[in-house]
């Protein structure tokens, strides 16, 4: 009798734990996918509890930079801004920056960034600082034709060929000369 009760209790607890993990995992996936539902930074900001923690952290840091907790004011300030000093913020997700295509200068140095794909929408960028992160793929920078200055040292960049045929050879040389892993030559 006692074993039956223990078995039922164990089975019940096990089922509850399994359901919690399934719910949490599904929730995290849904939160990440929800980003596409937001058309403006204001929408994202007002619903930041519906996205992953890394996106939420970036939104919160943008609010700190703009010195406001009002999402409308933050969107207005960031939409007008041309330069964003966003270094040393502990951010890893750049998706919220994709709402602001007018940035011409962006400092993302000393964060925890791996993926820079959201930057490909920032076609007006002329200066970009991404040093001291965990970036290995710089191909999203390929079509940033206005980019003339790039600081990308102390990353895991191996292949600089995405910047081939660019007029900013000093950018490529700077990446080659800094502490990145073994690089693939640009002329391959």
Short mmCIF file of C-alpha atoms in Angstrom, two decimals:
data_model
loop_
_atom_site.label_atom_id
_atom_site.label_comp_id
_atom_site.label_asym_id
_atom_site.label_seq_id
_atom_site.Cartn_x
_atom_site.Cartn_y
_atom_site.Cartn_z
CA UNK A 1 0.00 0.00 0.00
CA UNK A 2 2.78 2.39 0.95
CA UNK A 3 4.68 1.62 -2.25
CA UNK A 4 1.57 2.32 -4.31
CA UNK A 5 1.17 5.73 -2.71
CA UNK A 6 4.86 6.52 -3.18
CA UNK A 7 4.64 5.46 -6.81
CA UNK A 8 1.57 7.68 -7.39
CA UNK A 9 3.24 10.63 -5.67
CA UNK A 10 6.42 10.11 -7.67
CA UNK A 11 4.46 9.75 -10.93
CA UNK A 12 2.44 12.89 -10.20
CA UNK A 13 5.54 14.93 -9.36
CA UNK A 14 7.36 13.59 -12.41
CA UNK A 15 4.44 14.53 -14.69
CA UNK A 16 4.25 18.01 -13.19
CA UNK A 17 7.97 18.57 -13.68
CA UNK A 18 7.79 17.34 -17.28
CA UNK A 19 4.86 19.65 -18.01
CA UNK A 20 6.71 22.61 -16.51
CA UNK A 21 9.75 21.95 -18.71
CA UNK A 22 7.62 21.58 -21.83
CA UNK A 23 5.74 24.77 -21.00
CA UNK A 24 8.93 26.73 -20.28
CA UNK A 25 10.68 25.50 -23.44
CA UNK A 26 7.65 26.31 -25.61
CA UNK A 27 7.37 29.70 -23.96
CA UNK A 28 10.98 30.58 -24.69
CA UNK A 29 10.63 29.59 -28.34
CA UNK A 30 7.38 31.55 -28.63
CA UNK A 31 9.00 34.59 -26.99
CA UNK A 32 11.89 34.60 -29.44
CA UNK A 33 9.55 34.19 -32.40
CA UNK A 34 7.31 36.98 -31.13
CA UNK A 35 9.92 39.59 -32.09
CA UNK A 36 8.61 39.59 -35.66
CA UNK A 37 5.19 40.66 -34.41
CA UNK A 38 6.48 44.08 -33.37
CA UNK A 39 6.47 46.79 -36.02
CA UNK A 40 8.09 49.55 -33.93
CA UNK A 41 10.48 49.84 -31.04
CA UNK A 42 7.66 51.38 -29.00
CA UNK A 43 5.55 48.23 -29.51
CA UNK A 44 8.47 46.01 -28.53
CA UNK A 45 9.30 48.16 -25.52
CA UNK A 46 5.72 48.19 -24.24
CA UNK A 47 5.55 44.40 -24.57
CA UNK A 48 9.10 43.49 -23.58
CA UNK A 49 7.78 40.84 -21.20
CA UNK A 50 6.74 38.83 -24.27
CA UNK A 51 10.24 38.39 -25.68
CA UNK A 52 13.37 36.51 -24.64
CA UNK A 53 15.52 37.80 -21.79
CA UNK A 54 18.36 38.89 -24.09
CA UNK A 55 16.03 41.06 -26.21
CA UNK A 56 14.41 42.45 -23.06
CA UNK A 57 17.84 43.33 -21.66
CA UNK A 58 18.75 45.24 -24.83
CA UNK A 59 15.45 47.16 -24.66
CA UNK A 60 16.08 48.02 -21.00
CA UNK A 61 19.59 49.23 -21.81
CA UNK A 62 18.22 51.41 -24.63
CA UNK A 63 15.81 52.95 -22.12
CA UNK A 64 18.76 53.66 -19.80
CA UNK A 65 20.76 55.27 -22.62
CA UNK A 66 17.83 57.53 -23.51
CA UNK A 67 17.28 58.31 -19.80
CA UNK A 68 13.59 57.58 -19.90
CA UNK A 69 11.23 54.78 -19.04
CA UNK A 70 8.67 56.06 -21.54
CA UNK A 71 8.77 53.88 -24.65
CA UNK A 72 7.37 56.62 -26.91
CA UNK A 73 10.02 59.13 -25.85
CA UNK A 74 12.76 56.52 -26.16
CA UNK A 75 11.65 55.69 -29.71
CA UNK A 76 11.62 59.38 -30.65
CA UNK A 77 15.09 59.97 -29.20
CA UNK A 78 16.58 56.87 -30.81
CA UNK A 79 14.94 57.60 -34.17
CA UNK A 80 16.57 61.04 -34.23
CA UNK A 81 19.96 59.86 -32.97
CA UNK A 82 22.82 59.33 -35.39
CA UNK A 83 25.31 58.02 -32.81
CA UNK A 84 24.67 55.37 -30.18
CA UNK A 85 27.32 54.73 -27.52
CA UNK A 86 26.22 51.24 -26.50
CA UNK A 87 29.45 49.76 -25.19
CA UNK A 88 29.88 47.85 -21.91
CA UNK A 89 26.17 47.11 -21.57
CA UNK A 90 26.25 43.32 -21.26
CA UNK A 91 24.02 42.96 -24.31
CA UNK A 92 24.02 39.95 -26.59
CA UNK A 93 21.01 40.52 -28.86
CA UNK A 94 20.97 43.36 -31.40
CA UNK A 95 17.46 42.83 -32.79
CA UNK A 96 16.01 45.96 -31.11
CA UNK A 97 18.59 48.10 -32.93
CA UNK A 98 17.10 47.09 -36.28
CA UNK A 99 14.26 49.57 -35.65
CA UNK A 100 16.72 52.47 -36.01
CA UNK A 101 18.18 52.53 -39.53
CA UNK A 102 19.39 56.15 -39.22
CA UNK A 103 22.38 55.44 -37.01
CA UNK A 104 25.61 56.46 -38.72
CA UNK A 105 27.94 55.67 -35.81
CA UNK A 106 27.51 52.76 -33.43
CA UNK A 107 29.78 51.66 -30.58
CA UNK A 108 29.03 48.10 -29.45
CA UNK A 109 32.44 47.41 -27.94
CA UNK A 110 32.84 45.14 -24.91
CA UNK A 111 29.51 43.35 -24.89
CA UNK A 112 28.57 39.68 -25.34
CA UNK A 113 27.54 39.87 -28.99
CA UNK A 114 27.82 36.82 -31.24
CA UNK A 115 25.34 37.57 -34.03
CA UNK A 116 25.49 40.88 -35.91
CA UNK A 117 22.83 40.05 -38.53
CA UNK A 118 20.46 42.79 -37.27
CA UNK A 119 23.09 45.38 -38.26
CA UNK A 120 22.56 44.66 -41.96
CA UNK A 121 19.47 46.91 -41.81
CA UNK A 122 21.58 49.85 -40.64
CA UNK A 123 22.72 50.83 -44.11
CA UNK A 124 23.68 54.40 -43.14
CA UNK A 125 26.43 53.23 -40.78
CA UNK A 126 29.78 54.86 -41.47
CA UNK A 127 31.53 53.89 -38.21
CA UNK A 128 31.10 50.69 -36.25
CA UNK A 129 32.85 49.48 -33.12
CA UNK A 130 32.38 45.78 -32.35
CA UNK A 131 35.68 44.97 -30.61
CA UNK A 132 35.78 42.75 -27.53
CA UNK A 133 32.78 40.56 -28.33
CA UNK A 134 32.38 36.96 -29.53
CA UNK A 135 31.74 37.67 -33.20
CA UNK A 136 33.02 35.25 -35.83
CA UNK A 137 30.86 36.06 -38.87
CA UNK A 138 31.13 39.55 -40.36
CA UNK A 139 29.21 38.74 -43.55
CA UNK A 140 26.22 40.88 -42.42
CA UNK A 141 28.49 43.90 -42.94
CA UNK A 142 28.93 43.03 -46.62
CA UNK A 143 26.23 45.41 -47.87
CA UNK A 144 26.95 48.30 -45.53
CA UNK A 145 28.46 50.31 -48.35
CA UNK A 146 28.77 53.52 -46.31
CA UNK A 147 30.91 51.81 -43.67
CA UNK A 148 34.38 53.37 -43.69
CA UNK A 149 35.61 52.69 -40.16
CA UNK A 150 35.34 49.35 -38.42
CA UNK A 151 36.90 48.40 -35.12
CA UNK A 152 36.56 44.63 -34.75
CA UNK A 153 39.56 43.47 -32.76
CA UNK A 154 39.48 40.80 -30.08
CA UNK A 155 36.74 38.67 -31.62
CA UNK A 156 36.78 35.26 -33.29
CA UNK A 157 36.76 36.57 -36.86
CA UNK A 158 38.38 34.09 -39.21
CA UNK A 159 37.14 35.15 -42.64
CA UNK A 160 37.40 38.76 -43.79
CA UNK A 161 36.38 37.98 -47.38
CA UNK A 162 32.89 39.50 -46.88
CA UNK A 163 34.69 42.85 -46.93
CA UNK A 164 36.50 42.02 -50.17
CA UNK A 165 36.04 44.64 -52.90
CA UNK A 166 35.51 47.32 -50.28
CA UNK A 167 37.22 50.66 -50.46
CA UNK A 168 38.02 50.48 -46.75
CA UNK A 169 41.14 48.30 -46.91
CA UNK A 170 42.43 49.82 -43.68
CA UNK A 171 39.41 48.20 -42.04
CA UNK A 172 40.43 44.79 -43.32
CA UNK A 173 44.06 45.34 -42.35
CA UNK A 174 43.00 46.38 -38.85
CA UNK A 175 41.02 43.17 -38.44
CA UNK A 176 43.95 41.12 -39.75
CA UNK A 177 46.47 42.76 -37.44
CA UNK A 178 44.43 42.51 -34.25
CA UNK A 179 43.95 39.50 -31.98
CA UNK A 180 41.52 37.41 -33.95
CA UNK A 181 41.95 33.74 -34.69
CA UNK A 182 43.81 32.53 -37.76
CA UNK A 183 42.40 34.51 -40.65
CA UNK A 184 41.56 33.36 -44.13
CA UNK A 185 43.29 35.70 -46.60
CA UNK A 186 40.98 38.18 -48.26
CA UNK A 187 42.10 37.34 -51.78
CA UNK A 188 40.98 33.70 -51.62
#
